[in-house]
Structures are given as structure tokens and as C-alpha cells.
Coordinates of C-alpha atoms and ligand atoms in Angstrom, one line a residue:
M1 CA 24.9 28.2 22.5
I2 CA 28.0 27.6 20.4
K3 CA 27.0 24.8 18.0
F4 CA 29.5 22.1 17.1
L5 CA 28.9 23.0 13.4
D6 CA 26.5 25.6 12.1
L7 CA 25.8 24.2 8.6
Q8 CA 23.1 26.6 7.9
K9 CA 25.4 29.5 8.5
I10 CA 28.2 28.0 6.4
N11 CA 25.9 27.4 3.4
L12 CA 24.3 30.8 3.7
K13 CA 27.7 32.4 3.1
Y14 CA 27.2 31.2 -0.5
Q15 CA 23.5 31.7 -0.6
E16 CA 23.1 33.7 -3.8
E17 CA 25.4 31.5 -5.9
I18 CA 23.9 28.2 -4.5
E19 CA 20.3 29.3 -5.0
N20 CA 21.1 30.3 -8.5
V21 CA 22.5 27.0 -9.5
L22 CA 19.7 25.1 -7.7
I23 CA 17.1 27.0 -9.7
Q24 CA 19.1 26.6 -12.9
T25 CA 19.4 22.8 -12.4
F26 CA 15.7 22.5 -11.5
R27 CA 14.6 24.3 -14.6
S28 CA 17.1 22.5 -16.9
G29 CA 15.1 19.3 -16.7
W30 CA 18.4 17.3 -16.6
Y31 CA 19.0 15.7 -13.2
L32 CA 21.6 12.9 -13.6
L33 CA 24.8 12.3 -15.6
G34 CA 24.8 15.8 -17.2
E35 CA 26.8 18.9 -17.6
K36 CA 26.9 19.8 -13.8
T37 CA 28.4 16.5 -12.9
K38 CA 30.9 16.7 -15.7
S39 CA 31.9 20.2 -14.7
F40 CA 32.3 19.3 -11.1
E41 CA 34.3 16.2 -12.0
N42 CA 36.7 18.3 -14.2
N43 CA 37.1 21.0 -11.5
L44 CA 37.7 18.5 -8.8
A45 CA 40.3 16.6 -10.9
N46 CA 42.0 20.0 -11.6
Y47 CA 42.0 21.0 -8.0
I48 CA 43.4 17.6 -6.8
G49 CA 45.8 17.4 -9.7
S50 CA 44.6 14.0 -10.7
K51 CA 43.7 12.8 -14.2
Y52 CA 40.2 11.6 -13.4
A53 CA 37.5 12.3 -10.9
I54 CA 34.2 10.4 -10.8
G55 CA 31.2 11.6 -8.9
V56 CA 29.4 9.0 -6.9
A57 CA 26.5 8.8 -4.4
N58 CA 28.5 9.0 -1.1
G59 CA 31.9 8.5 0.5
L60 CA 31.3 4.9 1.5
D61 CA 30.3 4.0 -2.1
A62 CA 33.5 5.8 -3.4
L63 CA 35.6 3.4 -1.3
R64 CA 33.5 0.3 -2.1
L65 CA 33.7 1.1 -5.8
I66 CA 37.5 1.4 -5.8
F67 CA 38.0 -2.0 -4.2
R68 CA 35.3 -3.6 -6.3
A69 CA 37.0 -2.3 -9.4
Y70 CA 40.3 -3.8 -8.4
I71 CA 38.5 -7.1 -7.9
E72 CA 36.9 -6.8 -11.4
L73 CA 40.3 -6.0 -12.8
G74 CA 41.8 -9.1 -11.2
I75 CA 44.2 -7.1 -9.1
M76 CA 42.5 -8.2 -5.8
K77 CA 40.2 -11.0 -4.9
P78 CA 37.9 -11.8 -2.0
G79 CA 40.0 -13.1 0.9
D80 CA 42.9 -10.7 0.2
E81 CA 44.0 -8.5 3.0
V82 CA 44.0 -4.7 3.2
I83 CA 45.8 -2.8 5.9
V84 CA 43.7 -0.1 7.6
P85 CA 44.0 2.1 10.8
A86 CA 42.3 0.5 13.8
N87 CA 40.8 3.8 14.9
T88 CA 39.2 4.9 11.6
Y89 CA 35.6 5.7 11.0
I90 CA 33.7 2.5 10.4
A91 CA 33.0 3.3 6.7
S92 CA 36.7 2.7 5.7
I93 CA 36.3 -0.8 7.1
L94 CA 32.8 -1.5 5.7
A95 CA 34.2 -0.8 2.2
L96 CA 36.5 -3.7 2.6
S97 CA 34.3 -6.3 4.2
D98 CA 31.6 -5.4 1.7
N99 CA 34.0 -6.7 -1.0
G100 CA 35.0 -9.8 0.9
L101 CA 38.4 -8.3 1.6
V102 CA 39.9 -8.8 5.0
P103 CA 40.6 -5.6 7.0
I104 CA 43.9 -5.9 8.9
L105 CA 43.8 -3.3 11.7
V106 CA 47.0 -1.4 12.5
E107 CA 47.3 0.8 15.6
P108 CA 47.5 4.6 15.2
D109 CA 50.2 7.0 16.4
I110 CA 48.8 8.6 19.6
N111 CA 50.2 12.0 18.7
T112 CA 48.7 12.3 15.2
Y113 CA 45.7 9.8 15.5
N114 CA 46.7 8.5 12.1
I115 CA 48.0 5.0 11.3
D116 CA 51.4 4.3 12.6
I117 CA 53.4 3.8 9.4
S118 CA 56.2 2.0 11.3
K119 CA 53.7 -0.7 12.3
I120 CA 52.6 -1.5 8.8
E121 CA 55.3 -3.8 7.5
E122 CA 55.0 -6.4 10.3
K123 CA 51.3 -6.9 9.3
I124 CA 52.1 -7.7 5.7
T125 CA 51.5 -11.3 4.5
V126 CA 51.4 -13.0 1.1
K127 CA 47.7 -12.0 0.9
T128 CA 48.2 -8.2 1.5
R129 CA 47.2 -6.2 -1.6
A130 CA 46.7 -2.6 -0.3
V131 CA 47.0 -0.1 2.4
L132 CA 44.0 2.0 3.0
I133 CA 45.3 5.2 4.5
V134 CA 42.8 7.6 6.2
H135 CA 43.8 11.2 6.6
L136 CA 41.8 11.4 9.9
Q137 CA 40.6 14.7 11.2
G138 CA 42.0 16.4 8.1
K139 CA 45.6 15.5 8.8
I140 CA 47.8 14.0 6.1
V141 CA 49.3 10.6 6.7
F142 CA 52.0 9.8 4.2
S143 CA 55.7 9.4 3.9
E144 CA 58.6 8.1 1.8
E145 CA 58.7 5.1 4.1
L146 CA 55.1 4.3 3.2
K147 CA 55.8 4.6 -0.5
N148 CA 58.8 2.3 -0.2
I149 CA 56.8 -0.3 1.7
A150 CA 54.1 -0.2 -1.0
Q151 CA 56.7 -0.6 -3.7
K152 CA 58.6 -3.4 -2.0
Y153 CA 55.4 -5.5 -1.5
N154 CA 53.6 -4.4 -4.6
L155 CA 50.7 -2.9 -2.6
K156 CA 48.2 -0.3 -3.8
I157 CA 47.9 2.8 -1.7
I158 CA 44.3 3.9 -1.4
E159 CA 43.3 7.1 0.3
D160 CA 40.2 7.6 2.4
N161 CA 40.1 11.3 1.8
A162 CA 36.7 11.9 3.4
Q163 CA 38.1 14.3 6.0
A164 CA 41.1 16.0 4.3
I165 CA 40.2 17.6 1.0
G166 CA 42.7 20.4 0.3
A167 CA 45.4 19.1 2.6
Q168 CA 48.8 18.7 1.0
W169 CA 51.9 16.6 1.4
N170 CA 54.8 18.6 0.0
D171 CA 53.2 19.9 -3.2
I172 CA 50.8 16.9 -3.7
K173 CA 47.2 17.2 -2.6
S174 CA 45.5 14.4 -0.6
G175 CA 43.6 12.4 -3.2
N176 CA 46.6 12.3 -5.4
L177 CA 49.1 10.6 -3.1
G178 CA 48.2 7.0 -3.8
D179 CA 46.6 4.9 -6.6
A180 CA 43.0 6.0 -5.9
S181 CA 41.1 8.0 -3.4
G182 CA 37.6 8.2 -2.1
F183 CA 36.0 11.5 -1.1
S184 CA 32.8 12.2 0.9
F185 CA 30.8 15.4 0.6
Y186 CA 28.5 14.5 3.4
P187 CA 27.0 17.9 4.5
G188 CA 29.3 18.2 7.6
K189 CA 32.6 17.5 5.7
N190 CA 34.9 20.5 4.8
L191 CA 33.4 20.4 1.4
G192 CA 29.8 19.5 2.1
A193 CA 26.8 19.0 -0.3
L194 CA 23.1 19.4 0.6
G195 CA 22.7 15.7 1.1
D196 CA 24.8 12.7 0.2
A197 CA 27.6 12.9 -2.3
G198 CA 31.0 11.5 -3.0
A199 CA 33.8 11.1 -5.5
I200 CA 36.8 9.1 -6.6
T201 CA 40.0 10.4 -8.0
T202 CA 42.7 8.4 -9.7
N203 CA 45.3 8.6 -12.5
D204 CA 44.6 5.1 -13.7
K205 CA 42.5 5.0 -16.9
E206 CA 41.5 1.4 -16.5
L207 CA 40.4 1.9 -13.0
E208 CA 38.4 5.0 -13.9
K209 CA 36.6 3.2 -16.7
T210 CA 35.8 0.2 -14.5
I211 CA 34.5 2.4 -11.7
R212 CA 32.3 4.4 -14.1
A213 CA 30.7 1.2 -15.4
L214 CA 30.3 -0.3 -11.9
A215 CA 28.6 2.8 -10.6
N216 CA 26.2 2.7 -13.5
Y217 CA 24.7 -0.9 -13.2
G218 CA 27.9 -2.3 -14.6
S219 CA 27.2 -0.8 -17.9
D220 CA 29.7 0.9 -20.2
K221 CA 27.2 1.4 -23.0
K222 CA 23.5 1.9 -22.4
Y223 CA 21.8 -1.5 -21.9
V224 CA 25.1 -3.3 -22.3
N225 CA 26.2 -4.7 -18.9
I226 CA 29.8 -5.9 -18.5
Y227 CA 29.7 -6.2 -14.6
K228 CA 27.1 -7.0 -12.0
G229 CA 27.2 -3.4 -11.0
L230 CA 25.4 -1.0 -8.7
N231 CA 23.8 2.4 -9.0
S232 CA 25.9 5.0 -7.3
R233 CA 25.7 8.4 -9.1
L234 CA 26.3 11.9 -8.0
D235 CA 23.2 13.9 -9.0
E236 CA 23.2 17.2 -10.9
I237 CA 21.9 19.2 -8.0
Q238 CA 24.6 18.1 -5.6
A239 CA 27.2 18.5 -8.3
A240 CA 26.1 22.1 -9.0
V241 CA 26.2 23.0 -5.3
L242 CA 29.6 21.3 -4.9
D243 CA 31.0 23.1 -7.9
V244 CA 30.1 26.4 -6.2
K245 CA 31.6 25.4 -2.9
L246 CA 34.8 23.9 -4.4
K247 CA 35.9 27.4 -5.4
Y248 CA 36.0 28.4 -1.7
I249 CA 37.4 25.3 -0.1
D250 CA 40.9 26.8 0.3
H251 CA 39.4 29.8 2.1
E252 CA 37.3 27.5 4.3
N253 CA 40.3 25.4 5.2
E254 CA 42.4 28.5 6.0
M255 CA 39.8 29.7 8.4
R256 CA 40.0 26.4 10.1
Q257 CA 43.8 26.5 10.3
Q258 CA 43.6 29.9 11.9
I259 CA 41.2 28.8 14.6
A260 CA 43.2 25.7 15.2
K261 CA 46.3 27.9 15.8
Q262 CA 44.3 30.1 18.2
F263 CA 43.1 27.1 20.2
I264 CA 46.6 25.6 20.4
N265 CA 48.2 28.9 21.4
G266 CA 45.3 29.8 23.8
I267 CA 44.5 26.6 25.6
T268 CA 47.0 26.1 28.4
N269 CA 45.2 23.8 30.8
P270 CA 47.4 20.9 31.6
K271 CA 44.4 18.6 31.9
I272 CA 43.9 18.9 28.2
I273 CA 46.0 17.3 25.6
L274 CA 46.1 19.4 22.4
P275 CA 46.7 18.2 18.8
R276 CA 49.9 19.2 17.2
Y277 CA 50.0 22.0 14.7
P278 CA 52.1 20.6 11.8
D279 CA 55.4 22.4 10.8
N280 CA 53.9 22.6 7.3
K281 CA 50.4 24.0 7.9
K282 CA 49.1 22.6 4.6
E283 CA 49.3 19.1 6.0
H284 CA 46.2 19.7 8.1
V285 CA 42.8 21.1 7.1
W286 CA 41.3 20.6 10.6
H287 CA 38.1 18.8 9.7
L288 CA 38.0 18.1 13.4
F289 CA 39.9 19.7 16.3
V290 CA 40.3 16.9 18.7
I291 CA 41.6 17.2 22.2
R292 CA 42.1 14.5 24.8
S293 CA 41.3 14.3 28.4
E294 CA 41.5 11.6 31.1
E295 CA 38.0 12.4 32.2
R296 CA 36.5 13.1 28.8
N297 CA 32.8 12.7 29.7
R298 CA 33.2 15.1 32.7
L299 CA 34.8 17.6 30.4
Q300 CA 32.1 17.2 27.8
N301 CA 29.4 17.8 30.4
Y302 CA 31.3 20.9 31.7
L303 CA 31.4 22.4 28.3
A304 CA 27.7 21.6 27.7
E305 CA 26.8 23.3 30.9
N306 CA 28.7 26.3 29.5
N307 CA 26.8 26.2 26.3
I308 CA 29.6 24.7 24.2
Q309 CA 28.5 21.8 22.0
T310 CA 31.1 19.1 21.4
L311 CA 31.1 15.6 19.8
I312 CA 33.1 12.4 20.1
H313 CA 34.8 11.1 17.0
Y314 CA 34.3 8.2 17.8
P315 CA 33.0 6.7 21.0
I316 CA 33.4 3.0 20.0
P317 CA 36.3 1.6 18.0
P318 CA 35.5 -0.6 15.0
H319 CA 36.9 -3.8 16.8
K320 CA 34.4 -3.3 19.6
Q321 CA 31.4 -2.9 17.4
E322 CA 28.7 -5.6 17.3
A323 CA 29.0 -5.6 13.5
Y324 CA 32.5 -7.0 13.9
K325 CA 31.8 -9.5 16.7
E326 CA 34.7 -11.6 15.5
W327 CA 37.1 -8.8 16.7
N328 CA 35.5 -8.0 20.0
T329 CA 38.0 -9.8 22.1
L330 CA 41.0 -8.4 20.3
S331 CA 43.1 -5.7 22.0
Y332 CA 44.2 -2.4 20.3
P333 CA 45.2 -0.4 23.4
I334 CA 46.2 2.8 21.6
S335 CA 43.0 2.9 19.6
E336 CA 40.9 2.1 22.7
K337 CA 42.6 4.9 24.7
I338 CA 41.9 7.3 21.9
H339 CA 38.2 6.3 21.8
E340 CA 38.0 6.8 25.6
Q341 CA 39.6 10.2 25.7
V342 CA 38.9 12.2 22.6
L343 CA 36.6 15.2 22.4
S344 CA 36.0 17.3 19.3
L345 CA 35.7 21.1 19.8
P346 CA 33.6 23.3 17.5
I347 CA 35.7 24.4 14.5
S348 CA 34.4 26.0 11.3
S349 CA 34.6 29.1 9.0
V350 CA 31.7 30.8 10.7
M351 CA 32.8 31.0 14.3
S352 CA 33.2 34.5 15.7
E353 CA 36.2 35.7 17.7
D354 CA 34.0 35.9 20.7
E355 CA 33.0 32.2 20.4
I356 CA 36.7 31.2 19.9
E357 CA 37.7 33.2 23.0
N358 CA 34.9 31.8 25.0
I359 CA 35.9 28.2 24.2
I360 CA 39.5 28.9 25.1
N361 CA 38.6 30.6 28.4
R362 CA 36.2 27.9 29.4
L363 CA 38.7 25.2 28.8
N364 CA 41.4 27.1 30.7
L365 CA 39.0 27.5 33.7
Y366 CA 38.2 23.7 33.7
Q367 CA 39.5 22.0 36.9
Ligands
PLP401 C1 32.4 10.5 6.3 C2 33.4 9.5 6.1 C3 33.2 8.4 5.3 C4 31.9 8.1 4.6 O1 31.4 9.0 3.8 P1 29.8 9.1 3.6 O2 29.7 10.1 2.5 O3 29.1 9.5 4.8 O4 29.4 7.7 3.1 C5 34.3 7.5 5.1 N1 35.4 7.6 5.8 C6 35.6 8.6 6.6 C7 37.0 8.7 7.3 C8 34.6 9.5 6.8 O5 34.9 10.5 7.7

């Protein structure tokens, strides 16, 4: 069977280095807020090109902490609005509602699956404070137009960079395009830990200080609490593993770009809508390779019968979730169509040529 993602195989590529740092960290007796975390934060900031990186417990916390910090700094307040793509993963939206901010859903572009920047301005009100862009599937969403809108209305641009570490817009890496960015190192992400982990990058010193305190019980000095904070820290073991894997992220992403190109050149079945390969290949790190089909469930069953595992990202749009009952009657037709038709093919750095060919052939034989 071709697995959707063979995490064991991916991590075993770096077995020796990872096992060494695991043992080293175990034996060090220091498990939180130590040298490993500091090192990973420095290396991540260097890689992204940002002044600061802060390790936190997971990607959702990274986003929650960014908005919570803006609230503590008086830049946002509960009831303010934040623009967010209607088809994002639920975590982007949870980070807003958790802070009492109001998510304003904007339809995606059907060709890129990312927020349609041309539809943002019409949703701006006096309460809008930020645009939360999500580089979905690993594809950059950014433009001069977006920058101009943010400037004109004095909005923060926050990136949900959970899926696009290593992607670039011109010479700027995702995570350094806006005012602050949240990362997830969930095991299945392009840079994955051995459990939960996340980070925030920013160039804003005040924001960095506030987030660090908030993530540590609201404390800037031991036993002195300036905020009603939370506990959201990256632990030393995860930081050590991530520090090893960060060195190879460009290589991992290049392998994904190569497979994406093979899929796009090889799959010729008119029943399958392929994603676009960007003119500048650095704009996409292919966290997911998402195709669309009118009879998605039938296609998924067909591939399963042929021992090819696929997943759906995501089967239910946020506005149709029970958690957001208040939105259930709203209509976002592009987003709904995407959720009905998308299917994610296996893509990763450990797929063999045979597996890639097999997937292409099976898809071309599908009737
Ligand atoms: C994975 C993901 C998150 C959440 O990250 P966790 O580490 O699982 O909390 C947020 N947004 C997007 C777009 C994601 O893909």
C-alpha cells in the first residue's frame, strides 16, 4: 500500500542525528526553557529572516498567542474583526474566537485554494483590525495589493504558516511577510516534531516580549505576573529534534516540488483537476498535493481499491461545523465546492519512483 504519509520513514532518514539529540537531552536533566529551545529559536529566526522566533506548544497556540498579545498591547480588543479565508483549517478560526475576535470569512480563489485577495476590501469595516492569511497546502498567498490594503486601513497582516515553512514570495520567506506568523510542527507538517510543537516569528520587539510572557503564565520575571497568561512552551526534546530537521527542510521541500511537477506533467485524465505549478517554484512547498474531481468519493474509493491512500483536506468547511452553528445557514459556494471535490494525494520526500508512477498511472486509468 502507498501510505498517504510515511512519517516513520521520513524520520528514520535522520535517525542517527535525532537519536543522538534525544539521548543528549534526556541525559542533560534540562527539559524546558533551555539551550535546545534557544538554539532552535535562533536557527528558525535566521532561516525565516525574522528578528525573533518564539517556541510554543503547538500551532493553534502560536496563533492564539499572537492575537492575545495584540489585545494585551491595546492594538485589538474583543469584538474586533479579523478577515480569514472561509476554507481554512478550523484552527485559524479557533485562534480568533478564543480571543473574542470576530472571524470574517472571505471566499478563496478556486484556482489556488487561497483567500481571494480581490474580495478582502469589501469586507473591511471600522472594526477590522487584521487579515489572517493562510498559505494553504504550502502555497504562498501574498501580493502588493494585499500590502496596500493593509496599509490603507491600518490592518495587521498575520500569517498562518502551519503549512508553508520554506515557501518564498520574491526573496521573502513565509513567516516574514506580515507582522507576525504562527507555525505548527505537528508531526505531519513539512517540518514535523515527534509530538506537538509550534512557533511564532515576528520583527516586533514589543509583541515578542508580550508573547513570551503570555506563554509563560503571563510572567516576565519568575513569580512576577503581568498578564493572566497561559502555559504554552516548546519543550527541549521537541526543540532538539526540530533543530536537526530544520537543516534539511529545503531538501524536503525540493523533493516535494519535484513530485508535484511529476504529477502535474504525468496526470492527463480530464476528470481530474490539477493544482497549478507556480511560475516561481519557490512559492509552493506542496505540504499537500490537492486534486479536484466531481465524484471525489468515487475517486477516493477507486484509489483505495488500488492501494493508494488519500485524505480529504477538509471534508467540512468551518461555516458548516456544529461549533459555529451561528454560521450554518450562510453560503460560501466556492468554499463548499472545494470541500466537496478535493482529494489529497500522497506526497513526501520518501516516495519511490515506482510509487509516483503507480499513482500517475492509476489516475490516468480512472474512468
Ligand atoms: C496544522 C494547522 C494548524 C494547527 O497546528 P497545530 O500544531 O496542530 O495546533 C493551524 N492552521 C493550519 C492551516 C494548520 O494546517
